[in-house]
mmCIF file of C-alpha atoms in Angstrom:
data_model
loop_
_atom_site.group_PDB
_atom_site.id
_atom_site.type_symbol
_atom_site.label_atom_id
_atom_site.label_comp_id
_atom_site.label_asym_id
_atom_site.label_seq_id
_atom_site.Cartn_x
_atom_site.Cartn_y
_atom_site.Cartn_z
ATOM 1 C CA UNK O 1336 31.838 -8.098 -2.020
ATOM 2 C CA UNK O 1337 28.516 -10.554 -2.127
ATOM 3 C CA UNK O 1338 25.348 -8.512 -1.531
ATOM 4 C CA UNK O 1339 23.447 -9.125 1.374
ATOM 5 C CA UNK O 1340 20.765 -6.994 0.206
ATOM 6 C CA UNK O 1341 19.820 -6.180 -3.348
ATOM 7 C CA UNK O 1342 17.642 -2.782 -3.287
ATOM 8 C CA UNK O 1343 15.775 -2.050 -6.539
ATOM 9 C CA UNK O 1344 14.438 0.865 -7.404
ATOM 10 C CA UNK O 1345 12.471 1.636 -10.385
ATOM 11 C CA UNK O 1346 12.861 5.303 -12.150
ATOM 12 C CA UNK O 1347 10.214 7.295 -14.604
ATOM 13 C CA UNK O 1348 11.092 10.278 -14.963
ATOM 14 C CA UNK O 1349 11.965 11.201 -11.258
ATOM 15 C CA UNK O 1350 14.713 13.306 -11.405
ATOM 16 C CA UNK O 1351 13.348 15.785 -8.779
ATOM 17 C CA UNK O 1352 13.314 13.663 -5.802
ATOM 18 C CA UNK O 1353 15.689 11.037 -7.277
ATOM 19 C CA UNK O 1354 18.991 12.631 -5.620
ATOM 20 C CA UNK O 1355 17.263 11.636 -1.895
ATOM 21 C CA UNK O 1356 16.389 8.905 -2.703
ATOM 22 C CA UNK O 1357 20.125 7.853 -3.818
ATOM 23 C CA UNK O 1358 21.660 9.348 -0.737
ATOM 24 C CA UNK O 1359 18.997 7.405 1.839
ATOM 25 C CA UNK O 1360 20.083 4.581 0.172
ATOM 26 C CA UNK O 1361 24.084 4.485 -0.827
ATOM 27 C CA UNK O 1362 24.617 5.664 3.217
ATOM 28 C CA UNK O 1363 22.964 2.971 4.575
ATOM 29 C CA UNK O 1364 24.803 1.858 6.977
ATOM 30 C CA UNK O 1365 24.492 -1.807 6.080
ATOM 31 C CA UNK O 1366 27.468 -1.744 3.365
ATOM 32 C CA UNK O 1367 27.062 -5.311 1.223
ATOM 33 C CA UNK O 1368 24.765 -3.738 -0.961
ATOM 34 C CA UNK O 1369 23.655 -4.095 -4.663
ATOM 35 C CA UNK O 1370 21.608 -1.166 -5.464
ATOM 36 C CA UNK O 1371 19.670 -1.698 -9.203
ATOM 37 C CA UNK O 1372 17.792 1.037 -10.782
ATOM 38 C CA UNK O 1373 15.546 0.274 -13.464
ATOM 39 C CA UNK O 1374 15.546 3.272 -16.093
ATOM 40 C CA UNK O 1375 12.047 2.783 -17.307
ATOM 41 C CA UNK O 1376 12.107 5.106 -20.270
ATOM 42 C CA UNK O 1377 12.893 8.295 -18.427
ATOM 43 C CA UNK O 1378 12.852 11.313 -20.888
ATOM 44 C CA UNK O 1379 14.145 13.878 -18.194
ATOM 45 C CA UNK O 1380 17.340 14.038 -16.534
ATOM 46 C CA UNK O 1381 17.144 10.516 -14.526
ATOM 47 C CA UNK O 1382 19.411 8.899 -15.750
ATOM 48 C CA UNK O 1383 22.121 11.259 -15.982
ATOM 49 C CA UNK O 1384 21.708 11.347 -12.066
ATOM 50 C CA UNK O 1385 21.593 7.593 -12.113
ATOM 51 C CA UNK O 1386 24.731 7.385 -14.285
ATOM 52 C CA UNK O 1387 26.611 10.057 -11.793
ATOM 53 C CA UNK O 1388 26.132 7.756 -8.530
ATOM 54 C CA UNK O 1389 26.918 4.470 -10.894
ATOM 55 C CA UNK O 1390 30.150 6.342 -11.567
ATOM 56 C CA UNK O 1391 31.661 7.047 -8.200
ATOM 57 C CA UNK O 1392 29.554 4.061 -6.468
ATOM 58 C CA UNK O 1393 29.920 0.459 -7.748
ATOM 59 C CA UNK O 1394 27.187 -1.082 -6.007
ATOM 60 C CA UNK O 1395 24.520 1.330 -8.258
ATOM 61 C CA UNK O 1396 23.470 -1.303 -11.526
ATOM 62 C CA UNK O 1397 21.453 0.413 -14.212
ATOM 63 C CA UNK O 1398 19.191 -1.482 -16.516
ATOM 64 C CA UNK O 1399 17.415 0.477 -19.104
ATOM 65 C CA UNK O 1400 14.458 -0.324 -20.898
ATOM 66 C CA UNK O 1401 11.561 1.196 -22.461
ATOM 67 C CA UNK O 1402 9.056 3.354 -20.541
ATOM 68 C CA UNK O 1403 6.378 0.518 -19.117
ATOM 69 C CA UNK O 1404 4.940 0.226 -15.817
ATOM 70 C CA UNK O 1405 6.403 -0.099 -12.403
ATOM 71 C CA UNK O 1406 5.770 -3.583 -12.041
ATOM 72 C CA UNK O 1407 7.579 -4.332 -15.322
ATOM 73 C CA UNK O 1408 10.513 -1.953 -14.162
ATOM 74 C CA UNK O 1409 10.327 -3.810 -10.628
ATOM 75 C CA UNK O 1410 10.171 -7.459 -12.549
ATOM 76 C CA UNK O 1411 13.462 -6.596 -14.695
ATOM 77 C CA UNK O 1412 15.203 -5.339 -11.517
ATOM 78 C CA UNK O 1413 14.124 -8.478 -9.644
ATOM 79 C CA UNK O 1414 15.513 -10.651 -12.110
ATOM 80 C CA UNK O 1415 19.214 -9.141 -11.454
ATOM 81 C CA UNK O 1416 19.203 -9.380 -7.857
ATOM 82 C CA UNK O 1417 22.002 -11.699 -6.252
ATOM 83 C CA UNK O 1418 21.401 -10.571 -2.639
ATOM 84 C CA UNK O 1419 20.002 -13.008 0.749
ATOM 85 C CA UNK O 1420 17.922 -9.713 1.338
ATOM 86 C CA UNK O 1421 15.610 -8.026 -1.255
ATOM 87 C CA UNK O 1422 14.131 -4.179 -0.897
ATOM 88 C CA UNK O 1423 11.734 -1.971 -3.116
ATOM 89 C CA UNK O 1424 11.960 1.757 -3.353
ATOM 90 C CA UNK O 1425 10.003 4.487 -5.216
ATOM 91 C CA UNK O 1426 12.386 7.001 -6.766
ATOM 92 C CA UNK O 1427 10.255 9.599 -4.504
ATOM 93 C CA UNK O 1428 10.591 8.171 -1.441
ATOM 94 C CA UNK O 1429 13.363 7.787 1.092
ATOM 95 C CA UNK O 1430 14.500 5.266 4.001
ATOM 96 C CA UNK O 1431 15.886 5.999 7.102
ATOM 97 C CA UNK O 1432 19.402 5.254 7.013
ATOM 98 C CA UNK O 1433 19.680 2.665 9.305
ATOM 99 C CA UNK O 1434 17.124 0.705 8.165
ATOM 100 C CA UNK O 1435 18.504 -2.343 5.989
ATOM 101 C CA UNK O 1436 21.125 -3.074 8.728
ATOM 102 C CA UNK O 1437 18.369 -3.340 11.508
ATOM 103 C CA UNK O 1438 16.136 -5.133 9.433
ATOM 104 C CA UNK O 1439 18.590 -7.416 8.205
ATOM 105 C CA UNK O 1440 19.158 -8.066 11.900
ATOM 106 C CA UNK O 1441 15.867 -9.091 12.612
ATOM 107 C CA UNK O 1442 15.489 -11.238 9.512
ATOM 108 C CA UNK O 1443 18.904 -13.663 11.122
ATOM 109 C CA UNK O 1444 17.635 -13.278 14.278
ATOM 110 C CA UNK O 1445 13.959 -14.939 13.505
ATOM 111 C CA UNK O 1446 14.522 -16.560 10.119
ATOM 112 C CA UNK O 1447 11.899 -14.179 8.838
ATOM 113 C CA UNK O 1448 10.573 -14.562 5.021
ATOM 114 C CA UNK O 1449 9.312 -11.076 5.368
ATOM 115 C CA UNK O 1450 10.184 -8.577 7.715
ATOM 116 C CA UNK O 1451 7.313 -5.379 7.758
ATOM 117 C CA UNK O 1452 8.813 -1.738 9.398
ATOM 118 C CA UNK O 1453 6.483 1.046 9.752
ATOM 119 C CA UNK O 1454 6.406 4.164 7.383
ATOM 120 C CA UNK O 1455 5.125 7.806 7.899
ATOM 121 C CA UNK O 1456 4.130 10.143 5.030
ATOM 122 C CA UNK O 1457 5.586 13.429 3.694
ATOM 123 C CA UNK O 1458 3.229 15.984 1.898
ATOM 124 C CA UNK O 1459 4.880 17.354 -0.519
ATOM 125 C CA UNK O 1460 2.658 20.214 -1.030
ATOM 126 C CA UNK O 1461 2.481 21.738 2.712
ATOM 127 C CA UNK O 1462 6.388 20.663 3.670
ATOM 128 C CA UNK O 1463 4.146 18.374 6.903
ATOM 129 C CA UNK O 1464 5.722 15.007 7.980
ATOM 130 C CA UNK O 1465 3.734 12.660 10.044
ATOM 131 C CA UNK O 1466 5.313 10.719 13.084
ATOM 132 C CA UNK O 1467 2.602 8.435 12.969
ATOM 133 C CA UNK O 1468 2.963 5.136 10.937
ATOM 134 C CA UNK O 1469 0.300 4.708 8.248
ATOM 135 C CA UNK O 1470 1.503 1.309 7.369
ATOM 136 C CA UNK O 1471 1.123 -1.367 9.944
ATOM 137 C CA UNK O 1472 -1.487 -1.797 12.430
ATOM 138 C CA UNK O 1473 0.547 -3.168 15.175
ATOM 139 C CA UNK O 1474 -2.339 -3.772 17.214
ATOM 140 C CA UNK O 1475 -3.074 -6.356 14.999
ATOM 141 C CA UNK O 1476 0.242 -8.144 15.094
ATOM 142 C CA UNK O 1477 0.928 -10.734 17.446
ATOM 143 C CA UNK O 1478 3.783 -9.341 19.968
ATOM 144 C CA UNK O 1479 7.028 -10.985 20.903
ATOM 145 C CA UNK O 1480 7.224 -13.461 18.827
ATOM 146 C CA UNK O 1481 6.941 -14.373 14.912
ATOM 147 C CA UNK O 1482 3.923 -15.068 13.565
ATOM 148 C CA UNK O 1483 2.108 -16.068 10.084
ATOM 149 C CA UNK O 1484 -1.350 -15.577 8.026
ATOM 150 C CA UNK O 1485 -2.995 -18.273 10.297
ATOM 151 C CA UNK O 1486 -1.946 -16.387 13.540
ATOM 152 C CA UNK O 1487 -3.819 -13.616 12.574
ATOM 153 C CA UNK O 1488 -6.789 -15.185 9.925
ATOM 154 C CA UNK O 1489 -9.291 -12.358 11.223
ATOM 155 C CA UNK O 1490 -7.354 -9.574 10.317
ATOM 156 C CA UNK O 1491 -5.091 -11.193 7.601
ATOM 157 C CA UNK O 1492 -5.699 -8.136 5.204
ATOM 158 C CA UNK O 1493 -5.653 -5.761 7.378
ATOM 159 C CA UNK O 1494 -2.703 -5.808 9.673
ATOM 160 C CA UNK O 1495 -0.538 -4.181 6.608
ATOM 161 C CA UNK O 1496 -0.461 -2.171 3.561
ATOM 162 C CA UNK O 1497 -0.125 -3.864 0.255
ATOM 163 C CA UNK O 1498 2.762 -2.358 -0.711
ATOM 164 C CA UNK O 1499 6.382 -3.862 -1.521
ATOM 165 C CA UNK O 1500 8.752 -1.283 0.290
ATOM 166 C CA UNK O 1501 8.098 -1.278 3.944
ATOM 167 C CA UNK O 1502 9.280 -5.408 3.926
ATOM 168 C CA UNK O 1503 12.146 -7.290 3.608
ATOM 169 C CA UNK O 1504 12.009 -10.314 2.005
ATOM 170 C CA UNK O 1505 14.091 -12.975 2.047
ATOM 171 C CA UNK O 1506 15.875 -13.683 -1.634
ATOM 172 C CA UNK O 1507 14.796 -17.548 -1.620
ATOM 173 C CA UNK O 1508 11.725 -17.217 -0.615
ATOM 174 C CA UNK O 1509 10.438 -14.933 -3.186
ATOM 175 C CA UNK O 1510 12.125 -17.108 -5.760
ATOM 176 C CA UNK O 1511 11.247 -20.617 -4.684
ATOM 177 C CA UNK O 1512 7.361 -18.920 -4.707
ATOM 178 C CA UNK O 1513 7.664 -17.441 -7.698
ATOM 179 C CA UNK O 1514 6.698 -13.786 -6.950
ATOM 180 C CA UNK O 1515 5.988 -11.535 -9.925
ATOM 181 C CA UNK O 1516 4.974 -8.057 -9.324
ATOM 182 C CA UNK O 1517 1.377 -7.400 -11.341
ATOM 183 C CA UNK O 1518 2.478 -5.699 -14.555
ATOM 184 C CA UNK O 1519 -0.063 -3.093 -14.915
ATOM 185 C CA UNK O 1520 -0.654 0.882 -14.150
ATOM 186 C CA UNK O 1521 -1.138 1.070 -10.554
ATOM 187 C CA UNK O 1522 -1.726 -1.300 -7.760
ATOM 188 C CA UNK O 1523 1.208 -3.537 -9.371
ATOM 189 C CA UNK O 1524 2.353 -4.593 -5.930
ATOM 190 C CA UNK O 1525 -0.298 -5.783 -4.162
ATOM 191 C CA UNK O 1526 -0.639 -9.647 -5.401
ATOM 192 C CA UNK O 1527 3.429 -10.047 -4.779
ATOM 193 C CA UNK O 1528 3.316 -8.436 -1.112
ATOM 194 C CA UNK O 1529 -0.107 -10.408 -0.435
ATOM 195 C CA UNK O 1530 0.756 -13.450 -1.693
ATOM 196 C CA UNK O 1531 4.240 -13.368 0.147
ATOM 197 C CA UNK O 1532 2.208 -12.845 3.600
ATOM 198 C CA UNK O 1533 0.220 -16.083 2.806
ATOM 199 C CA UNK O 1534 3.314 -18.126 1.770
ATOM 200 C CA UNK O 1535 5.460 -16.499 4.465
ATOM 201 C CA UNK O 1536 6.306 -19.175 7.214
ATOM 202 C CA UNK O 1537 7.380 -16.342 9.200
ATOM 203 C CA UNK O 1538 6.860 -12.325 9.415
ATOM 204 C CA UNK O 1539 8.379 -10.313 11.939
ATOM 205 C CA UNK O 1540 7.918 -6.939 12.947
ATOM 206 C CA UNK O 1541 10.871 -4.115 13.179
ATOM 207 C CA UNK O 1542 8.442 -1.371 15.011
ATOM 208 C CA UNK O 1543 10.293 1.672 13.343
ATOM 209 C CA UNK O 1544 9.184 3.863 11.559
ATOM 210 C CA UNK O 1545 12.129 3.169 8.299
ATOM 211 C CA UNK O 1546 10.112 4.514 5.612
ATOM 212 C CA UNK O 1547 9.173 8.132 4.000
ATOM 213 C CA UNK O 1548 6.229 7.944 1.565
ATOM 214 C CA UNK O 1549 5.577 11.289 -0.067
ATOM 215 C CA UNK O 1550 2.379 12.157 -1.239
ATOM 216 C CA UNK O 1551 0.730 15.130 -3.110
ATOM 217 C CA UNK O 1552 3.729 14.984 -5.828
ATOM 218 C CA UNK O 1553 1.757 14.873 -8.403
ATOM 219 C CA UNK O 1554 3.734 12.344 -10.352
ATOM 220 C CA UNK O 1555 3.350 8.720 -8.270
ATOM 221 C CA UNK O 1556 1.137 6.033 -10.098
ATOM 222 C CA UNK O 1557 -1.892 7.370 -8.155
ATOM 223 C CA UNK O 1558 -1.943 9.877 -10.429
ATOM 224 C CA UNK O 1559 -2.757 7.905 -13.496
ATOM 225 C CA UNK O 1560 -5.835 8.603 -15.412
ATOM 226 C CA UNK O 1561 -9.244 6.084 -14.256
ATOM 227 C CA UNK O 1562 -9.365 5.436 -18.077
ATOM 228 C CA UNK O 1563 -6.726 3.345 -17.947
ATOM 229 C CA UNK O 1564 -6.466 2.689 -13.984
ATOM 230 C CA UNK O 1565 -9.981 1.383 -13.330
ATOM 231 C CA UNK O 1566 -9.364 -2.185 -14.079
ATOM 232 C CA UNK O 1567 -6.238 -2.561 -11.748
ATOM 233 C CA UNK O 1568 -7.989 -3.186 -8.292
ATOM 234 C CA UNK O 1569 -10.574 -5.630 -9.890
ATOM 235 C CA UNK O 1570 -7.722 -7.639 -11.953
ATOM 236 C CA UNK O 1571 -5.225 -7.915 -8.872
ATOM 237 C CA UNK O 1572 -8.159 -9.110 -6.215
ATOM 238 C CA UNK O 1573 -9.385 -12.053 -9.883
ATOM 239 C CA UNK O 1574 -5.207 -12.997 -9.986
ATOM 240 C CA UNK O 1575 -4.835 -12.987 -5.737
ATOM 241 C CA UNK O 1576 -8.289 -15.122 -5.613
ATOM 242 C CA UNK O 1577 -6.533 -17.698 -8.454
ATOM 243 C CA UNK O 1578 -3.742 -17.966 -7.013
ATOM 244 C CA UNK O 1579 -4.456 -18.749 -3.058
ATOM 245 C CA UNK O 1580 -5.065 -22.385 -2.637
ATOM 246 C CA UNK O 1581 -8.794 -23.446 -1.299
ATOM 247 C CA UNK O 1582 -7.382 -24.316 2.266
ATOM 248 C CA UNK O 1583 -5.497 -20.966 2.139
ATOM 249 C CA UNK O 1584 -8.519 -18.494 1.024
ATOM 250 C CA UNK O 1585 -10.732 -20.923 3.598
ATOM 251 C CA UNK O 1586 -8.728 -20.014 6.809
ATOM 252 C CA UNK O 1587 -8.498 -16.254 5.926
ATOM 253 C CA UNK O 1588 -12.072 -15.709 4.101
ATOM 254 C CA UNK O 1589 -13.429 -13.529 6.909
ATOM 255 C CA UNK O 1590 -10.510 -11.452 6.563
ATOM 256 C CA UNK O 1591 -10.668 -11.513 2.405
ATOM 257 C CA UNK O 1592 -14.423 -10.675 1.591
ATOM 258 C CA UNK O 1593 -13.905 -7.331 4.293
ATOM 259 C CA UNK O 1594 -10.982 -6.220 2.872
ATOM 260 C CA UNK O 1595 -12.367 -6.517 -1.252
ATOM 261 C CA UNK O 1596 -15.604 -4.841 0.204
ATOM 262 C CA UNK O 1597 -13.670 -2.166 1.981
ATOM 263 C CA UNK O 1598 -11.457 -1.597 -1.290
ATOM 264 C CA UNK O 1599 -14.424 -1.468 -4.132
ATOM 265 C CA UNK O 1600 -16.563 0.880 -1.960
ATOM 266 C CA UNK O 1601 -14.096 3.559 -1.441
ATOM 267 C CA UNK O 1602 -13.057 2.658 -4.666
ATOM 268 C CA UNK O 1603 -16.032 3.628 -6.889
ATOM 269 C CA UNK O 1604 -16.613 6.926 -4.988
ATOM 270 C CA UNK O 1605 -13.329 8.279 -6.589
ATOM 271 C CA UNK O 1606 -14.778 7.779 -10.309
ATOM 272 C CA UNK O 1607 -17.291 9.977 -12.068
ATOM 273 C CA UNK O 1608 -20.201 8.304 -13.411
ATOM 274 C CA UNK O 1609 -19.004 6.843 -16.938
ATOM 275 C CA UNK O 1610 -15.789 5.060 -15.155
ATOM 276 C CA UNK O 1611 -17.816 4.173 -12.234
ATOM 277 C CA UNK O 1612 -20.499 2.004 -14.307
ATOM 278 C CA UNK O 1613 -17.662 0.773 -16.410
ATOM 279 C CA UNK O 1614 -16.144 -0.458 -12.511
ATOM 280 C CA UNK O 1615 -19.220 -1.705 -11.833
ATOM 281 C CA UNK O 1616 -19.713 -3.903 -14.795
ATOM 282 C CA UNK O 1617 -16.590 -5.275 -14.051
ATOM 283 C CA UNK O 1618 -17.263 -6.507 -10.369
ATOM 284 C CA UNK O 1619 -20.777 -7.991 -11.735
ATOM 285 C CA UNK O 1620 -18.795 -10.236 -13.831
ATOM 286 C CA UNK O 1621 -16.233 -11.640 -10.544
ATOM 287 C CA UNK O 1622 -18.302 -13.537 -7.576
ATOM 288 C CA UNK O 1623 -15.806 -12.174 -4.451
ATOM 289 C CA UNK O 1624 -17.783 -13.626 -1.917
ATOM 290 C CA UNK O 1625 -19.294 -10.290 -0.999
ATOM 291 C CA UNK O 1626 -23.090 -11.309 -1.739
ATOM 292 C CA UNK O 1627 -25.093 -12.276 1.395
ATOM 293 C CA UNK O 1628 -22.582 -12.172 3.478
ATOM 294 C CA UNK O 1629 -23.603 -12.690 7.196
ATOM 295 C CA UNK O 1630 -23.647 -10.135 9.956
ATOM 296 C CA UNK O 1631 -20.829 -12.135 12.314
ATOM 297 C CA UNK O 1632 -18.765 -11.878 8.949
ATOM 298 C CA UNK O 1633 -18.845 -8.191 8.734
ATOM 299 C CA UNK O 1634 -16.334 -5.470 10.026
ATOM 300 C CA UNK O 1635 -18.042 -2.135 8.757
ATOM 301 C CA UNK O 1636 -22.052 -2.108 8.361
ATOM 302 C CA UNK O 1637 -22.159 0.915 6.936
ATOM 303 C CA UNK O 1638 -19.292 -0.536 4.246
ATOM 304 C CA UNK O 1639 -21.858 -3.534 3.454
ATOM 305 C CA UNK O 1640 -24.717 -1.297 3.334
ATOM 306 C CA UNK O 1641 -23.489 0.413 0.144
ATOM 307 C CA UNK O 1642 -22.733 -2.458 -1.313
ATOM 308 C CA UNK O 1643 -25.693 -4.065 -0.156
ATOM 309 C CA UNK O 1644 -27.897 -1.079 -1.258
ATOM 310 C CA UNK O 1645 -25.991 -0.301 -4.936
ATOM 311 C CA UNK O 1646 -23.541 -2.578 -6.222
ATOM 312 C CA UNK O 1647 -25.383 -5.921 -5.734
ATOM 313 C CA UNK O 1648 -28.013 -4.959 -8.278
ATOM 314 C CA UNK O 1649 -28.714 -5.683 -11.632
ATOM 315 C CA UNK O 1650 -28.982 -1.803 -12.998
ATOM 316 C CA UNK O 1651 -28.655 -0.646 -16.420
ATOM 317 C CA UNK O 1652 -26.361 2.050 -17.614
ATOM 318 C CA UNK O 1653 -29.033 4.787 -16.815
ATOM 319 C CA UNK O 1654 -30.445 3.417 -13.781
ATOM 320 C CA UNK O 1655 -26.658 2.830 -12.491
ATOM 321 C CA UNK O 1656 -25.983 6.599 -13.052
ATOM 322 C CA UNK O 1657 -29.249 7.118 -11.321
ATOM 323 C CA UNK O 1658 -28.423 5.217 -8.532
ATOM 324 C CA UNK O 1659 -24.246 6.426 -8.536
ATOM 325 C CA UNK O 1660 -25.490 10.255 -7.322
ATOM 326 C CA UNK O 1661 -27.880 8.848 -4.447
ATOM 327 C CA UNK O 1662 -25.066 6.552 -4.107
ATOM 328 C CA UNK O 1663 -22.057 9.573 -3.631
ATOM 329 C CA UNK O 1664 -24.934 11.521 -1.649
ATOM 330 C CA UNK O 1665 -24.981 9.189 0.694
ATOM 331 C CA UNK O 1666 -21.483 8.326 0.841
ATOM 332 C CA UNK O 1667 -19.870 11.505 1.257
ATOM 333 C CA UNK O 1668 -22.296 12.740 3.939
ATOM 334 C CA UNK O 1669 -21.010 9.723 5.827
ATOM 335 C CA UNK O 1670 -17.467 10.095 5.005
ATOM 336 C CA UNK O 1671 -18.369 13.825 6.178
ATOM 337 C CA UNK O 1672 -19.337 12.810 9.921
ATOM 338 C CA UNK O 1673 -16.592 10.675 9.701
ATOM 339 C CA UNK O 1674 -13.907 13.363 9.533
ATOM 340 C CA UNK O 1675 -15.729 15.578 11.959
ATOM 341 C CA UNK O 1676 -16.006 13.073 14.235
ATOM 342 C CA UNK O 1677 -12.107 12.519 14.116
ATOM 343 C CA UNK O 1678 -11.846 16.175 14.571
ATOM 344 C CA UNK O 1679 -13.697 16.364 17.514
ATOM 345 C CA UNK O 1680 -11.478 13.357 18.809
ATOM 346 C CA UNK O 1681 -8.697 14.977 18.216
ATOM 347 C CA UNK O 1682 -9.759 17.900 20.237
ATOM 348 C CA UNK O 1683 -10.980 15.782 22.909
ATOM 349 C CA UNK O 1684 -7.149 14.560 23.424
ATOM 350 C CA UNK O 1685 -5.873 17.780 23.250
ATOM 351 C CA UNK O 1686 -8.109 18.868 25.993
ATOM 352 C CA UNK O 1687 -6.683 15.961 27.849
ATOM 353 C CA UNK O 1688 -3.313 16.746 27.240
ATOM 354 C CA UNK O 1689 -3.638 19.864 28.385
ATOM 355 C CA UNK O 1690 -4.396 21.957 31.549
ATOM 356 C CA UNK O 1691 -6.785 24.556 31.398
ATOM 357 C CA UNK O 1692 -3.886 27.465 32.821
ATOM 358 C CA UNK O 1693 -1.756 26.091 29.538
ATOM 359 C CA UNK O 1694 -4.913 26.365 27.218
ATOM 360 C CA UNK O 1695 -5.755 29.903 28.447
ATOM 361 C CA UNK O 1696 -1.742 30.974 28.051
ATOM 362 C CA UNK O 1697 -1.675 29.589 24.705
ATOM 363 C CA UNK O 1698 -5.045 31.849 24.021
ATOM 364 C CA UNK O 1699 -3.483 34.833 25.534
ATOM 365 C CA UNK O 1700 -0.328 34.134 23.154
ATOM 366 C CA UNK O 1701 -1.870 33.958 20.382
ATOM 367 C CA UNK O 1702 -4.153 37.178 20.323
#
């Protein structure tokens, strides 16, 4: 049986979540599957599981290899794929199991290079899944029809996460481009999903919600120390900048220079002081088009403001510090009226949604 889609899935040491994961994607309901799971030096019981559903399942590959990175352990399972279709899984997360077969629908249907489906997230911690997609804006997306980077130039970097496993990409496509996953700590799949939405001729939308992304595990690549994952953001926006071609970074700049700015502001707040200066020296030495940039060009003043205000100076080590507390001051308090402003939204709409006899029942209730 030829695969039609060729799933791979790269494991570290995820034997706690990796038995769902298996079973979301073995009873798909799409059949002409090759399903390759990278062993990427697991030291815990991985791949025994792996090993167990490779046994009584022919369509599960193993490759094993020493413990790297995710975008090394997604590169070696690339390079064994024979499917039309190709699909990226974390070993912690889990698909819907309908969801090659309809997106492999919609790929024939438009002659889609990528096709995006919307995913919701799972906190691990309090048992709470969303039912709203965190994914795709779809308000950004063109509707009814395919569409491509130019169709939406304004919002280019926006419309979508950068990640690998809410798409479906077409198998020659990715290899005619030449698609390589970044082969560092974290943020290893941004430059392949980007630079497939530039190249893409066509992108579709399947507006499901296919994927579950669990959070607060405490073992996904977020979790890897700043000593080491500092450099990752910086590096993958130097490679994507490189590799877009002038007429291709020229139609989408708008789009580009907002989503960097958005990216190294939140960014640095996450850092103490020592990492953050360290960041910091490292966006001094890249020119991302983020220095005078015009008011018409920007999507969030208070974004450019920060940047404007701290990062586009010349400090030294003990000035930067200096200026990194005023800096997370002034950040937080307006990350702070942020959330209570979304709060108060929130109640707003629930006020709405509600009548004032139901409100005063559910008071009653609850006393």
């Amino acid at each position: 049986m030829s695969a039609v889609v060729s799933v791979v899935i790269p494991v570290h040491n995820g034997e706690k979540y990796l038995r769902e994961c298996l079973d979301t994607v073995v009873g798909q309901t799409l059949k002409e599957l090759e399903i390759i799971c990278v062993n990427d030096g697991s030291t815990d019981g991985s791949l025994a599981i792996l090993e167990e559903y490779a046994a009584r399942d022919a369509r599960v590959k193993i490759v094993s290899q020493e413990a790297s990175n995710a975008g090394h352990a997604r590169n070696t399972g690339l390079a064994e794929t024979t499917g039309k279709y190709l699909s990226f899984l974390d070993a912690d997360d889990w698909f819907e199991l309908d969801m090659l077969q309809s997106m492999v629908s919609l790929a024939k249907e438009t002659d889609a290079d990528v096709v995006f489906c919307k995913a919701a997230t799972f906190n691990q911690k309090t048992g709470v899944q969303s039912t709203k997609s965190f994914s795709l804006k779809e308000r950004l997306v063109p509707k009814g029809k395919v569409f491509s980077f130019a169709d939406i130039r304004e919002d280019a970097f926006q419309f979508c996460r950068t990640a690998a496993w809410d798409k479906l990409y077409k198998a020659s496509f990715v290899k005619a481009e030449g698609l390589q996953f970044q082969e560092q700590p974290r943020m290893n799949d941004c430059f392949f999903s980007t630079m497939a939405n530039v190249r893409a001729r066509k992108m579709a939308v399947c507006n499901k919600t296919f994927i579950h992304y669990r959070i607060n595990t405490g073992t996904s690549i977020t979790s890897i120390s700043p000593d080491i994952a500092y450099p990752c953001t910086l590096n993958t926006f130097g490679k994507l900048q490189k590799a877009m071609r002038p007429e291709e970074l020229s139609l989408v700049e708008k789009s580009w220079k907002n989503f960097v700015l958005k990216n190294v502001v939140n960014e640095i707040a996450t850092f103490s002081e020592d990492i953050a200066y360290r960041y910091y020296t490292l966006l001094k030495q890249n020119d991302f088009g983020l220095k005078g940039m015009k008011g018409s060009e920007i999507y969030d003043r208070f974004l450019y403001h920060m940047y404007d205000k701290y990062l586009d100076k010349d400090w030294t080590e003990e000035s930067f510090k200096v200026a990194f507390a005023d800096y997370l001051k002034e950040y937080r308090a307006k990350k702070k009226q942020a959330n209570w402003k979304k709060s108060l939204g929130g109640l707003v709409c629930l006020l709405r949604s509600h009548s004032l006899a139901s409100l005063l029942r559910q008071f009653r209730n609850s006393r």
